[in-house]
Tab-separated table of C-alpha atoms in Angstrom:
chain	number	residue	atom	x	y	z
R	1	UNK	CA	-36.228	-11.833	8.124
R	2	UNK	CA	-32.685	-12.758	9.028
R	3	UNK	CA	-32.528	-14.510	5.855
R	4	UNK	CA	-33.158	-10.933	4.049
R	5	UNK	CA	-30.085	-9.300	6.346
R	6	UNK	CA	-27.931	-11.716	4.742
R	7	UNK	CA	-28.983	-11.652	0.940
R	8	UNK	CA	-29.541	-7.820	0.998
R	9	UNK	CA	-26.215	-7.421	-0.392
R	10	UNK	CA	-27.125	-9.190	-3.563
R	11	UNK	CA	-30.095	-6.966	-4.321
R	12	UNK	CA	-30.371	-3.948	-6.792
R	13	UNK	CA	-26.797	-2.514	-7.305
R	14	UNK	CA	-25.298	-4.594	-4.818
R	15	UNK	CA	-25.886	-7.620	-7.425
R	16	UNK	CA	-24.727	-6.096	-10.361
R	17	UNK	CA	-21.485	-5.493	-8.901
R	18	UNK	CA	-21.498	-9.393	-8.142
R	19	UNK	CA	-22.158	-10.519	-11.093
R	20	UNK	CA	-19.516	-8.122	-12.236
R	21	UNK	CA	-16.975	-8.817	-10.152
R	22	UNK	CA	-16.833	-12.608	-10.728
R	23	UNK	CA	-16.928	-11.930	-14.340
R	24	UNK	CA	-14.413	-10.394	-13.865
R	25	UNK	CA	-12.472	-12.956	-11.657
R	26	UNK	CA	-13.713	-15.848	-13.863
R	27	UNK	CA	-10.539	-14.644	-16.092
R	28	UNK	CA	-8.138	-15.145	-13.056
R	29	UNK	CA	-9.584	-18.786	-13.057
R	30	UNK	CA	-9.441	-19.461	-16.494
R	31	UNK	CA	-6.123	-17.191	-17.221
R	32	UNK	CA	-3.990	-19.996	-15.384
R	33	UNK	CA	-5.454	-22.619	-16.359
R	34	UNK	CA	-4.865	-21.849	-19.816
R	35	UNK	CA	-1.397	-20.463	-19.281
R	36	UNK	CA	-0.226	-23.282	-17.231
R	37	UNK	CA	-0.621	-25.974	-19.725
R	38	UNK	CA	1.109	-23.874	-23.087
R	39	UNK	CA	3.505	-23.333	-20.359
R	40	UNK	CA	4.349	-26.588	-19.185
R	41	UNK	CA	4.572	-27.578	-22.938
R	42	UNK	CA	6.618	-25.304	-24.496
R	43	UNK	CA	9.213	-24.473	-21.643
R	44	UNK	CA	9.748	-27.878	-20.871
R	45	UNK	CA	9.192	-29.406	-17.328
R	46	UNK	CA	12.502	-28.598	-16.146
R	47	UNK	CA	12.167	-25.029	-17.474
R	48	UNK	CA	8.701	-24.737	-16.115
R	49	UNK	CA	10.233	-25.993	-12.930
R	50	UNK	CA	12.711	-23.191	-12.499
R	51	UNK	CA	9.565	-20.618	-13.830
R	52	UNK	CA	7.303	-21.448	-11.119
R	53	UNK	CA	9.983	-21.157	-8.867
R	54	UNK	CA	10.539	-17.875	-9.695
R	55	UNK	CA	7.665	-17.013	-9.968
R	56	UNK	CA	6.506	-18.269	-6.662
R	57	UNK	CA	9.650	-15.977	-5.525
R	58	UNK	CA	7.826	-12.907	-7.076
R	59	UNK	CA	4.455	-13.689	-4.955
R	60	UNK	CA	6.519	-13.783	-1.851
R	61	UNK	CA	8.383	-10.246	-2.752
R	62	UNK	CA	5.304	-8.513	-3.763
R	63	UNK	CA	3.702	-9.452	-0.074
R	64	UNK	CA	6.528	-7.333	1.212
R	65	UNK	CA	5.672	-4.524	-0.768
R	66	UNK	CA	1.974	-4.985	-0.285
R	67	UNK	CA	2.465	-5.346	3.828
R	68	UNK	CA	-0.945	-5.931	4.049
R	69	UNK	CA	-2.056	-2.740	2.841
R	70	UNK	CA	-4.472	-4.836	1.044
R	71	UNK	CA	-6.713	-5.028	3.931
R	72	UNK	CA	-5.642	-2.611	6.373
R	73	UNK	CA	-5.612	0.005	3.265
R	74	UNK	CA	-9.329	-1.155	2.432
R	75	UNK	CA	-10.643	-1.126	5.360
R	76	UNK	CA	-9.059	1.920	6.303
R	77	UNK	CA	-10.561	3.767	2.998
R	78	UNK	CA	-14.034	2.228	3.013
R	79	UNK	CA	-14.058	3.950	6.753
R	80	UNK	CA	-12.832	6.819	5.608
R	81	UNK	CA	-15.484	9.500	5.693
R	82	UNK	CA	-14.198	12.464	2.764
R	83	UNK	CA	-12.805	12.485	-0.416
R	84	UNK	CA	-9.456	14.463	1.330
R	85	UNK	CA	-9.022	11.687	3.880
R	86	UNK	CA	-8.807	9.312	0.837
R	87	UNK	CA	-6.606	10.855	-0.728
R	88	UNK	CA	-4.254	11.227	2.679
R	89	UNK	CA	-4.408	7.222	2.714
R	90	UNK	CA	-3.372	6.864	-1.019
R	91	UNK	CA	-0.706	9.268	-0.371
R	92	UNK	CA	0.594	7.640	2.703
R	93	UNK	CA	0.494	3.798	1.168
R	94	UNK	CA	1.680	4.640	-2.134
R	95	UNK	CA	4.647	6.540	-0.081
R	96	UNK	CA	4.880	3.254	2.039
R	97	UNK	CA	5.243	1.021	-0.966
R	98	UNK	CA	8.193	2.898	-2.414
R	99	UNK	CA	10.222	2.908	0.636
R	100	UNK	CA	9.654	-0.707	0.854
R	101	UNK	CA	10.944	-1.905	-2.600
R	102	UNK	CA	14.852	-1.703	-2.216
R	103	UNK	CA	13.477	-4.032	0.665
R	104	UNK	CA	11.826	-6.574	-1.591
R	105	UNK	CA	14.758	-6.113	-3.872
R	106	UNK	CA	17.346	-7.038	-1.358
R	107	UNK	CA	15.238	-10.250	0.336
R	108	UNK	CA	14.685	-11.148	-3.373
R	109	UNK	CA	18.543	-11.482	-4.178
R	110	UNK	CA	18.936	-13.160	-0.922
R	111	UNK	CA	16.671	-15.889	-1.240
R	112	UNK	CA	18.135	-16.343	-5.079
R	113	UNK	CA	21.421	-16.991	-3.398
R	114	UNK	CA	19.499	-19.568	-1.036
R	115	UNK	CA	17.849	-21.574	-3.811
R	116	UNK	CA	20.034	-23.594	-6.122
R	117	UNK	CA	17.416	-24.124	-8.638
R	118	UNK	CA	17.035	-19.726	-9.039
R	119	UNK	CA	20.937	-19.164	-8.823
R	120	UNK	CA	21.021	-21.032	-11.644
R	121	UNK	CA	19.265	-18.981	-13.765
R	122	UNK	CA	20.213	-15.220	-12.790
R	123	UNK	CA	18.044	-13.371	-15.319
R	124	UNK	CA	14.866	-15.289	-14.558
R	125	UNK	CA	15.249	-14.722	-10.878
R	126	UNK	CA	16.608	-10.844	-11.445
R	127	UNK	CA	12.799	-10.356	-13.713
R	128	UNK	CA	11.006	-12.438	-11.184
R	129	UNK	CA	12.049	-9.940	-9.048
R	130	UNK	CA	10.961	-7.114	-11.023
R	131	UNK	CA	7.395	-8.983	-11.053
R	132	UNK	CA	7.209	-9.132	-7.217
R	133	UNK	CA	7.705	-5.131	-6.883
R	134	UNK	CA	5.291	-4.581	-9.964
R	135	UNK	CA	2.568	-6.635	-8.275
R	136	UNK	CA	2.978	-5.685	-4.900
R	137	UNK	CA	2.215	-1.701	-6.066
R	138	UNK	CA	-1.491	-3.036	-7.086
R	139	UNK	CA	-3.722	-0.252	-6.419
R	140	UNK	CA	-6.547	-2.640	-5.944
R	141	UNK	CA	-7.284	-2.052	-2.049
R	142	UNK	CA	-8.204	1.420	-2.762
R	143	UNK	CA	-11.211	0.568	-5.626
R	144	UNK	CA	-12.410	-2.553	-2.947
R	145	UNK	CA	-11.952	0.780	-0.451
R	146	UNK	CA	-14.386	2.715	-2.160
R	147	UNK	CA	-16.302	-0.025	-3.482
R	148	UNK	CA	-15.661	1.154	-7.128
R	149	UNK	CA	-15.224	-3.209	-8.514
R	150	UNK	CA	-15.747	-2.262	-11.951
R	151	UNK	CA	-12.825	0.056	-12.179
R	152	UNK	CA	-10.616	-2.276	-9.788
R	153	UNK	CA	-11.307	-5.398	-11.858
R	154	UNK	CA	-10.993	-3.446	-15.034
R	155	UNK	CA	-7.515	-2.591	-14.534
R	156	UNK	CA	-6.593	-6.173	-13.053
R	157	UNK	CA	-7.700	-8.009	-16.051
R	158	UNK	CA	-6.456	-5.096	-18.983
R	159	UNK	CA	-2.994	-6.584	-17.395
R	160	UNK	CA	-3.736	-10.072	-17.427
R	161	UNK	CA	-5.332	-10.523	-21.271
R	162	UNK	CA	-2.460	-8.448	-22.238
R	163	UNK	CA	0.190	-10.689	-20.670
R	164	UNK	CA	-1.535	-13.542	-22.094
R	165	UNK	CA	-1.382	-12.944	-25.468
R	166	UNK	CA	2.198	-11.764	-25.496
R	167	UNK	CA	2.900	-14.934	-24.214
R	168	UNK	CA	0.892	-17.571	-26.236
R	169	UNK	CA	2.534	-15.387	-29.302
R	170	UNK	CA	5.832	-15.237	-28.124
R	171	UNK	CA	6.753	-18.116	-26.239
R	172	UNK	CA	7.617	-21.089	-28.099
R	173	UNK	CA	10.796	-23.101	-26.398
R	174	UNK	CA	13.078	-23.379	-23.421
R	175	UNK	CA	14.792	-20.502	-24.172
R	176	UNK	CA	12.261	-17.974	-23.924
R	177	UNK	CA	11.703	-18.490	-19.866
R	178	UNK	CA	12.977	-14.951	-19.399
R	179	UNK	CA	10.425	-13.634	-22.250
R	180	UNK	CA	8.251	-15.233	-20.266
R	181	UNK	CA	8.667	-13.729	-17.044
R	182	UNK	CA	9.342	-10.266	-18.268
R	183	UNK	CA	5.797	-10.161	-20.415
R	184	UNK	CA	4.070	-10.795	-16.924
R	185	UNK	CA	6.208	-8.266	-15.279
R	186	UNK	CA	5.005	-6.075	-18.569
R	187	UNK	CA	1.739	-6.828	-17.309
R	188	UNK	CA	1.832	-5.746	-13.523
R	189	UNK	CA	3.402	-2.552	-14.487
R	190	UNK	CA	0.883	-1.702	-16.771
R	191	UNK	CA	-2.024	-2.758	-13.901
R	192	UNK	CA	-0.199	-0.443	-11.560
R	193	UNK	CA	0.068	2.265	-14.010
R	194	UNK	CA	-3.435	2.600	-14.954
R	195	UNK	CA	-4.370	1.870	-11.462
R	196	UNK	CA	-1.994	5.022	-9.893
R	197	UNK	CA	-3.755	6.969	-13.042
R	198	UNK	CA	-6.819	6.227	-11.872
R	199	UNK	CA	-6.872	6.207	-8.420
R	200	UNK	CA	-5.085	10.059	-8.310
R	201	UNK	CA	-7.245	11.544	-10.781
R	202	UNK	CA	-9.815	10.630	-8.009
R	203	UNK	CA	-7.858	11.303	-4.877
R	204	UNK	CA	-4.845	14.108	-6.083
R	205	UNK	CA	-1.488	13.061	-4.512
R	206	UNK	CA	-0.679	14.651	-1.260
R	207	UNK	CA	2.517	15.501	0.077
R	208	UNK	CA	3.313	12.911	2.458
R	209	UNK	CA	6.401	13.306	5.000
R	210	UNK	CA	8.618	9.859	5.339
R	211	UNK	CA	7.700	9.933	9.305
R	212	UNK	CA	3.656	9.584	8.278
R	213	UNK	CA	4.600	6.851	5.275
R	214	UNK	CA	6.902	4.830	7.938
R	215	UNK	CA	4.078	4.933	10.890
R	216	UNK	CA	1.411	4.032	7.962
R	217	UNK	CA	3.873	0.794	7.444
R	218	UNK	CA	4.114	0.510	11.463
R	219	UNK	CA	0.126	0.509	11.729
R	220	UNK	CA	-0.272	-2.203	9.173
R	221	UNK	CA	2.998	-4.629	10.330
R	222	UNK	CA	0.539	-6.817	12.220
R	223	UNK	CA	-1.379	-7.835	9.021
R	224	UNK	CA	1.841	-7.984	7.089
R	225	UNK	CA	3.022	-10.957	9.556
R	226	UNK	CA	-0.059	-12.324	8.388
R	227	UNK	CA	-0.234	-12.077	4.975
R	228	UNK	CA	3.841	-13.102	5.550
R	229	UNK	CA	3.226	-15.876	7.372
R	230	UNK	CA	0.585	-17.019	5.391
R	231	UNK	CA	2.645	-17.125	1.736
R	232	UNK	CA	5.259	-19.468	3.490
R	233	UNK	CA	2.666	-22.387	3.202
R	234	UNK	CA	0.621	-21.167	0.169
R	235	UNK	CA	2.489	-19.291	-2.634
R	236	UNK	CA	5.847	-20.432	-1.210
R	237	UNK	CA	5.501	-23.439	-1.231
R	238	UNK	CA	6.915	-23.867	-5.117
R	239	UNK	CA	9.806	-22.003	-4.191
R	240	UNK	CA	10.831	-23.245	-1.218
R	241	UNK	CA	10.150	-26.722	-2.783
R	242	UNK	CA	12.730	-26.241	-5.383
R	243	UNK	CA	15.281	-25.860	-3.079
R	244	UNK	CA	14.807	-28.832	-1.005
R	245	UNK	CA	13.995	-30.974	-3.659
R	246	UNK	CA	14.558	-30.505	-7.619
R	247	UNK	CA	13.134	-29.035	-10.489
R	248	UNK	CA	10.830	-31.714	-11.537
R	249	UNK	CA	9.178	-31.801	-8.307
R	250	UNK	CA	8.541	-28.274	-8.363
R	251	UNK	CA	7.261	-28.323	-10.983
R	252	UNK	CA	4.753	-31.291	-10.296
R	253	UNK	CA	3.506	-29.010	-7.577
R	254	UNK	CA	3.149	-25.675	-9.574
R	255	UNK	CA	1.064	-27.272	-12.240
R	256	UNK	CA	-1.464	-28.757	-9.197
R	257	UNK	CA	-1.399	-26.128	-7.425
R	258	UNK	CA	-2.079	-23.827	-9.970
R	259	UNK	CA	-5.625	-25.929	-10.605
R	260	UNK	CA	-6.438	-25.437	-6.850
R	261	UNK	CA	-5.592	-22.542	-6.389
R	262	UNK	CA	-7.513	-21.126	-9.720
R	263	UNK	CA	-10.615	-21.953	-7.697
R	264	UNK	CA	-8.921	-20.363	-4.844
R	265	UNK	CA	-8.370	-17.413	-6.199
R	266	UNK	CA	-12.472	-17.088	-6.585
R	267	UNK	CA	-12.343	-16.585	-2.971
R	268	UNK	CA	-11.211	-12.972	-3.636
R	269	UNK	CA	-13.840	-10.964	-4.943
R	270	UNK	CA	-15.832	-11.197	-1.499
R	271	UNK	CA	-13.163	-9.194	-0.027
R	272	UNK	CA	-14.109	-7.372	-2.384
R	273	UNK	CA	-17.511	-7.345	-2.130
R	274	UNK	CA	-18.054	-8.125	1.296
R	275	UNK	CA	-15.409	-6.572	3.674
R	276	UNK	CA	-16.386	-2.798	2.839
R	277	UNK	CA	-19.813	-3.547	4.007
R	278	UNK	CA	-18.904	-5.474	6.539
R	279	UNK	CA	-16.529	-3.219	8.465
R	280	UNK	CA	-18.493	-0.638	8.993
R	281	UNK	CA	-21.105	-3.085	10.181
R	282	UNK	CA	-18.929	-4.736	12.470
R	283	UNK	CA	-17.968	-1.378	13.368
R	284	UNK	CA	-21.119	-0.542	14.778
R	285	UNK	CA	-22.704	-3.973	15.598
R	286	UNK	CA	-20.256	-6.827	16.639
R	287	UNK	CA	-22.691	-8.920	16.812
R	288	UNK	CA	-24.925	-8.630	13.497
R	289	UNK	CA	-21.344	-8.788	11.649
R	290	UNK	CA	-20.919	-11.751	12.455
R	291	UNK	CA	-24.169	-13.482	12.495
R	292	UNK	CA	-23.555	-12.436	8.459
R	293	UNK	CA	-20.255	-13.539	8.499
R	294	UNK	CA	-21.099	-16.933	9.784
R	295	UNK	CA	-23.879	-17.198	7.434
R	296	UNK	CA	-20.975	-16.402	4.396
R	297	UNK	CA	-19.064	-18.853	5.494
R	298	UNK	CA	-21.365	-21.826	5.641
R	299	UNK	CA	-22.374	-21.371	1.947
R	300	UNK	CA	-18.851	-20.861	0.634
R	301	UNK	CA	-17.566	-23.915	2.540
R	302	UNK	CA	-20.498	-26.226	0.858
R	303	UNK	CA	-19.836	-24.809	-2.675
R	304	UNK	CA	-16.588	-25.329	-2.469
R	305	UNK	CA	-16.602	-28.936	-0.786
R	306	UNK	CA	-18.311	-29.527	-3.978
R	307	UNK	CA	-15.102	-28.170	-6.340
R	308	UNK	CA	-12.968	-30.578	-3.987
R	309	UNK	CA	-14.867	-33.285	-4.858
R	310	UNK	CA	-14.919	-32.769	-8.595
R	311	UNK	CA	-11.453	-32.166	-8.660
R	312	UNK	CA	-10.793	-35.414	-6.415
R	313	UNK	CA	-12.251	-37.995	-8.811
R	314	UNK	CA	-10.894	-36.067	-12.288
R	315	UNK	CA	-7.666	-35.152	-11.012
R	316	UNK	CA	-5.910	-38.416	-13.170
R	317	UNK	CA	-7.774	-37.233	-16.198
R	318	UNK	CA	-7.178	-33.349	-15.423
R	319	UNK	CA	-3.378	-33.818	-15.364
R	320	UNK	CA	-3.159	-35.762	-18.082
R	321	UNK	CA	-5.323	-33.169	-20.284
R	322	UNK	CA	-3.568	-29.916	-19.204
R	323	UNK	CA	-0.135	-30.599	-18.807
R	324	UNK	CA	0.092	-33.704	-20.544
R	325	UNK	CA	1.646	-37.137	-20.217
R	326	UNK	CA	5.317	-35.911	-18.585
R	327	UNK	CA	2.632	-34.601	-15.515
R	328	UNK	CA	0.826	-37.885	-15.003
R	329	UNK	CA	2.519	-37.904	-11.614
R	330	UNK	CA	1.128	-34.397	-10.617
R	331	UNK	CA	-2.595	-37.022	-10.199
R	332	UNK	CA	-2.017	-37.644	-6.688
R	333	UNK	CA	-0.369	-34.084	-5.704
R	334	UNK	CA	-4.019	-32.381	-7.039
R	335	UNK	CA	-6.227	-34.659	-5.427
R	336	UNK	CA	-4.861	-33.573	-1.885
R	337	UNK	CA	-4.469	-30.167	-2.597
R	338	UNK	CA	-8.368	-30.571	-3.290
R	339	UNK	CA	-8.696	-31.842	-0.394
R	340	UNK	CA	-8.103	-28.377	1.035
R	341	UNK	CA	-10.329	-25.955	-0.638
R	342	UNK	CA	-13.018	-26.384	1.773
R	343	UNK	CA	-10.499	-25.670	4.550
R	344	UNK	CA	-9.002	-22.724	2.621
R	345	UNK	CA	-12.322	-21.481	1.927
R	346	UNK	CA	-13.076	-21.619	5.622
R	347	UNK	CA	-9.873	-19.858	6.781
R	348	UNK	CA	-10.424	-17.380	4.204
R	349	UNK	CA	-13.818	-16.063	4.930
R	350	UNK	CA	-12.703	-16.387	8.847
R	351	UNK	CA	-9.612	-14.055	8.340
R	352	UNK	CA	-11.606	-11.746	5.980
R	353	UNK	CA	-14.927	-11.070	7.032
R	354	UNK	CA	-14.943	-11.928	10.291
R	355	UNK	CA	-11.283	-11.148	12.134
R	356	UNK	CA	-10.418	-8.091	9.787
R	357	UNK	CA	-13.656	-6.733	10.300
R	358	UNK	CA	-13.637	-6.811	14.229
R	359	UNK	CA	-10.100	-6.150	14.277
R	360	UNK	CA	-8.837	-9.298	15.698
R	361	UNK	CA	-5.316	-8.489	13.903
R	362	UNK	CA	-2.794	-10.046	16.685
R	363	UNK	CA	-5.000	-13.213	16.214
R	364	UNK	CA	-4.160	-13.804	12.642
R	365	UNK	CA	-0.656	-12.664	13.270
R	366	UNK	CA	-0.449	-15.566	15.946
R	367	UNK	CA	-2.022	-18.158	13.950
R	368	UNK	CA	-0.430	-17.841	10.680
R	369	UNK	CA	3.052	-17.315	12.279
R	370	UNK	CA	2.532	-20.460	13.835
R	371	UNK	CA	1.770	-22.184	10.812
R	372	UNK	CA	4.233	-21.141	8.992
R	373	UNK	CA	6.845	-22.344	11.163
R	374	UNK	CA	5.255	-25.703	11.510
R	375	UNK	CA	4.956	-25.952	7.468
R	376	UNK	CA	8.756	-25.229	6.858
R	377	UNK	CA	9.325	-28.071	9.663
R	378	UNK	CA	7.111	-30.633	7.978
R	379	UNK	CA	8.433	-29.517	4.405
R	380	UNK	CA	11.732	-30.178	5.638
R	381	UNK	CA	10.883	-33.364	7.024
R	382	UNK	CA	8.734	-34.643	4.464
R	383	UNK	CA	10.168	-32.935	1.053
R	384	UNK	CA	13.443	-34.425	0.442
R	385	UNK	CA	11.568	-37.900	0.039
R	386	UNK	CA	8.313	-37.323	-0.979
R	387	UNK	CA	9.056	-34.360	-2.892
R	388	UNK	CA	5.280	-32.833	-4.588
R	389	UNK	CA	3.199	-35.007	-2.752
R	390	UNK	CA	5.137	-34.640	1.010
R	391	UNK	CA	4.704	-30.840	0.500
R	392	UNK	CA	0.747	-31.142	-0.379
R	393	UNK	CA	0.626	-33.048	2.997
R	394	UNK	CA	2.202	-30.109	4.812
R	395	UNK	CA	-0.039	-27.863	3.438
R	396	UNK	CA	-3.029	-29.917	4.058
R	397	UNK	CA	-1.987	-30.209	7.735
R	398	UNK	CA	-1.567	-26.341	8.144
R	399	UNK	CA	-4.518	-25.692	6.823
R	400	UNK	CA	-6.421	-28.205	9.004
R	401	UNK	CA	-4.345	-26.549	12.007
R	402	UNK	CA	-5.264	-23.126	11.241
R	403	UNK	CA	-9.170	-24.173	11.016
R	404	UNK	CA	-9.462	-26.027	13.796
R	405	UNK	CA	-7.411	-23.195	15.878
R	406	UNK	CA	-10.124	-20.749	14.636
R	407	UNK	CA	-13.321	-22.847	15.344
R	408	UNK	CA	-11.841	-23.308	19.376
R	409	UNK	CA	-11.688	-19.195	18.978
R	410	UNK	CA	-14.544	-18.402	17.808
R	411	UNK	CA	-16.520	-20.620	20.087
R	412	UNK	CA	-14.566	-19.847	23.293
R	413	UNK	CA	-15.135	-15.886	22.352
R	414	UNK	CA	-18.969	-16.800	21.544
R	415	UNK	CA	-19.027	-17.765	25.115
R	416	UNK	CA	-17.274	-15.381	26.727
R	417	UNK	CA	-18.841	-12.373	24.999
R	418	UNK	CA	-22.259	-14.074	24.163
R	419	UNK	CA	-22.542	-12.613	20.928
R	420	UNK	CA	-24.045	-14.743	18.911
């Protein structure tokens, strides 16, 4: 019986949209991994270097713009109970955005001037970012919102395949980093465009005062220290990287972590798939939310202990065949970022489906602000003489930190509030 509670979700509908949704993602896992290697390739690894600097730059920006609006703005819709109050939240976040991107634009031009490898190279780093803005306007969080994957993932991918093959025709050399960079840029305004489209034809745009779009970003600060937090030891990691080391060893690190975090990046369609469910479970039941969170998070963990081992023993082999002999070095960098996809996995699930849902916000924000301080310390420690592999140990470490800070949570709650 409690077994059916759990695998209810994958019945009828519910597994269609599964099946769909992965399909879907399966081209974020393979989109990388076949970009990555034409990449490394044809740019060069110096010029690859200063790409996935940049482009680790535009991840940062677009969390700014985001400001965790990708989960408060999904849960917020999936509890929303009309078609008006939707559209109120659409109004309000889309508002939100805006006002935030001179923001992103002015950190972006800041941390340029920070980072000798970017201020280098002032048209890469201006496109990068024009990438971070595009990005961080995804409309995803309201299709998870309102559970409609097939449009969400629809529009994410239409982007994607188009950016790909712009690239694979266009780029050939060295000198076409900025072409690049500006076809993915191409490729997150077109995902935002189709996704505003979209999402309004639904929804129709209120009119939304500034006061209600700056208390909108107020209400969801908590989860953007989060999400903040959490890029400083995950997506910037290239960037920051680049600064404290060189080129090379940036771009040792992009191409492994690019392989990791492929499988990663599988981890979110059950945001997707999962959180809008299990809100307004949670919501009403603590307790069975997360007796199905816990059950989540003990099959993801196992399946992906298994990718961490079959990344472990290939890594020397998978180097060598995607990014070819000049990467050989990149062997011992991907077998301990493999190391942490179990953790990630863990921490993932833990954050999404189980903190989110019982709104344990000033948790996260704690936890990941912590970590993120302790990663730039061990980065600065460890990165000047290590380089790739002195930064996969600090990110190895934080991860381990975070998880073992969450299990002593969750069991000292479980006590106090006996709800498991």
């Amino acid at each position: 019986m409690k077994q059916s509670k759990f695998f209810h979700f994958f019945h009828g509908p519910a597994l269609g949209n599964a099946l769909f949704v992965y399909a879907a993602y399966s081209f974020r896992f393979v989109s990388p991994l076949l970009l990555y290697p034409l990449l490394t390739r044809r740019l060069g690894t110096e010029a690859f270097g200063v790409y996935a600097a940049a482009y680790s730059m535009a991840l940062m920006l677009s969390v700014v713009i985001e400001f965790g609006f990708t989960l408060s703005g999904t849960r917020d819709i999936a509890l929303a109970r009309t078609s008006e109050t939707r559209a109120q939240i659409a109004s309000k976040v889309i508002i939100a955005k805006i006002i935030l991107l001179p923001v992103a634009a002015l950190i972006g031009a800041v941390l340029i001037s920070t980072n000798p490898t970017l201020n280098s190279y002032m048209l890469a780093s201006a496109i990068a970012i024009a990438i971070g803005c595009a990005q961080g306007l995804s409309t995803l969080w309201y299709f998870q919102g309102t559970q409609r994957l097939k449009t969400a993932f629809f529009v994410e991918v239409l982007g994607q395949i188009s950016a790909l093959i712009a690239i694979v025709a266009l780029v050939s050399s060295s000198a076409d980093l900025e072409t690049a960079l500006g076809i993915q840029a191409a490729g997150f305004a077109l995902n935002f465009a189709l996704g505003a489209t979209l999402m309004f034809r639904e929804c129709p745009f209120q009119r939304t005062r500034i006061s209600d779009a700056l208390k909108v970003i107020r209400q969801s600060s908590l989860l953007f220290l989060v999400r903040a937090s959490n890029v400083i030891f995950t997506t910037a990691s290239v960037f920051i990287l680049a600064g404290l080391s060189n080129p090379y060893q940036a771009a040792l690190y992009g191409a492994s972590e690019r392989i990791t975090g492929a499988f990663a990046a599988l981890l979110n369609p059950l945001s997707a798939l999962f959180m809008p469910k299990l809100v307004p479970i949670a919501d009403a039941d603590p307790r069975r939310g997360l007796k199905l969170a816990l059950r989540l998070l003990t099959v993801v963990v196992l399946i992906y202990a298994v990718f961490a081992a079959a990344i472990f023993v290939t890594a020397p082999n998978l180097t060598a065949l995607a990014f070819g002999s000049n990467f050989s070095a990149a062997s011992s960098v991907l077998q301990i970022l493999a190391i942490t996809l179990p953790i990630i996995s863990a921490n993932t699930v833990i954050n999404i489906q189980i903190l989110i849902p019982l709104r344990k916000d000033r948790v996260m924000m704690f936890v990941m602000a912590a970590a993120g301080a302790a990663n730039i310390l061990i980065a600065i420690i460890l990165t000047p003489i290590h380089g790739a592999i002195g930064m996969a140990v600090a990110r190895l470490a934080i991860e381990a930190f975070i998880l073992i800070f969450y299990t002593i949570y969750l069991v000292i709650n479980n006590r106090k509030t006996k709800k498991l």
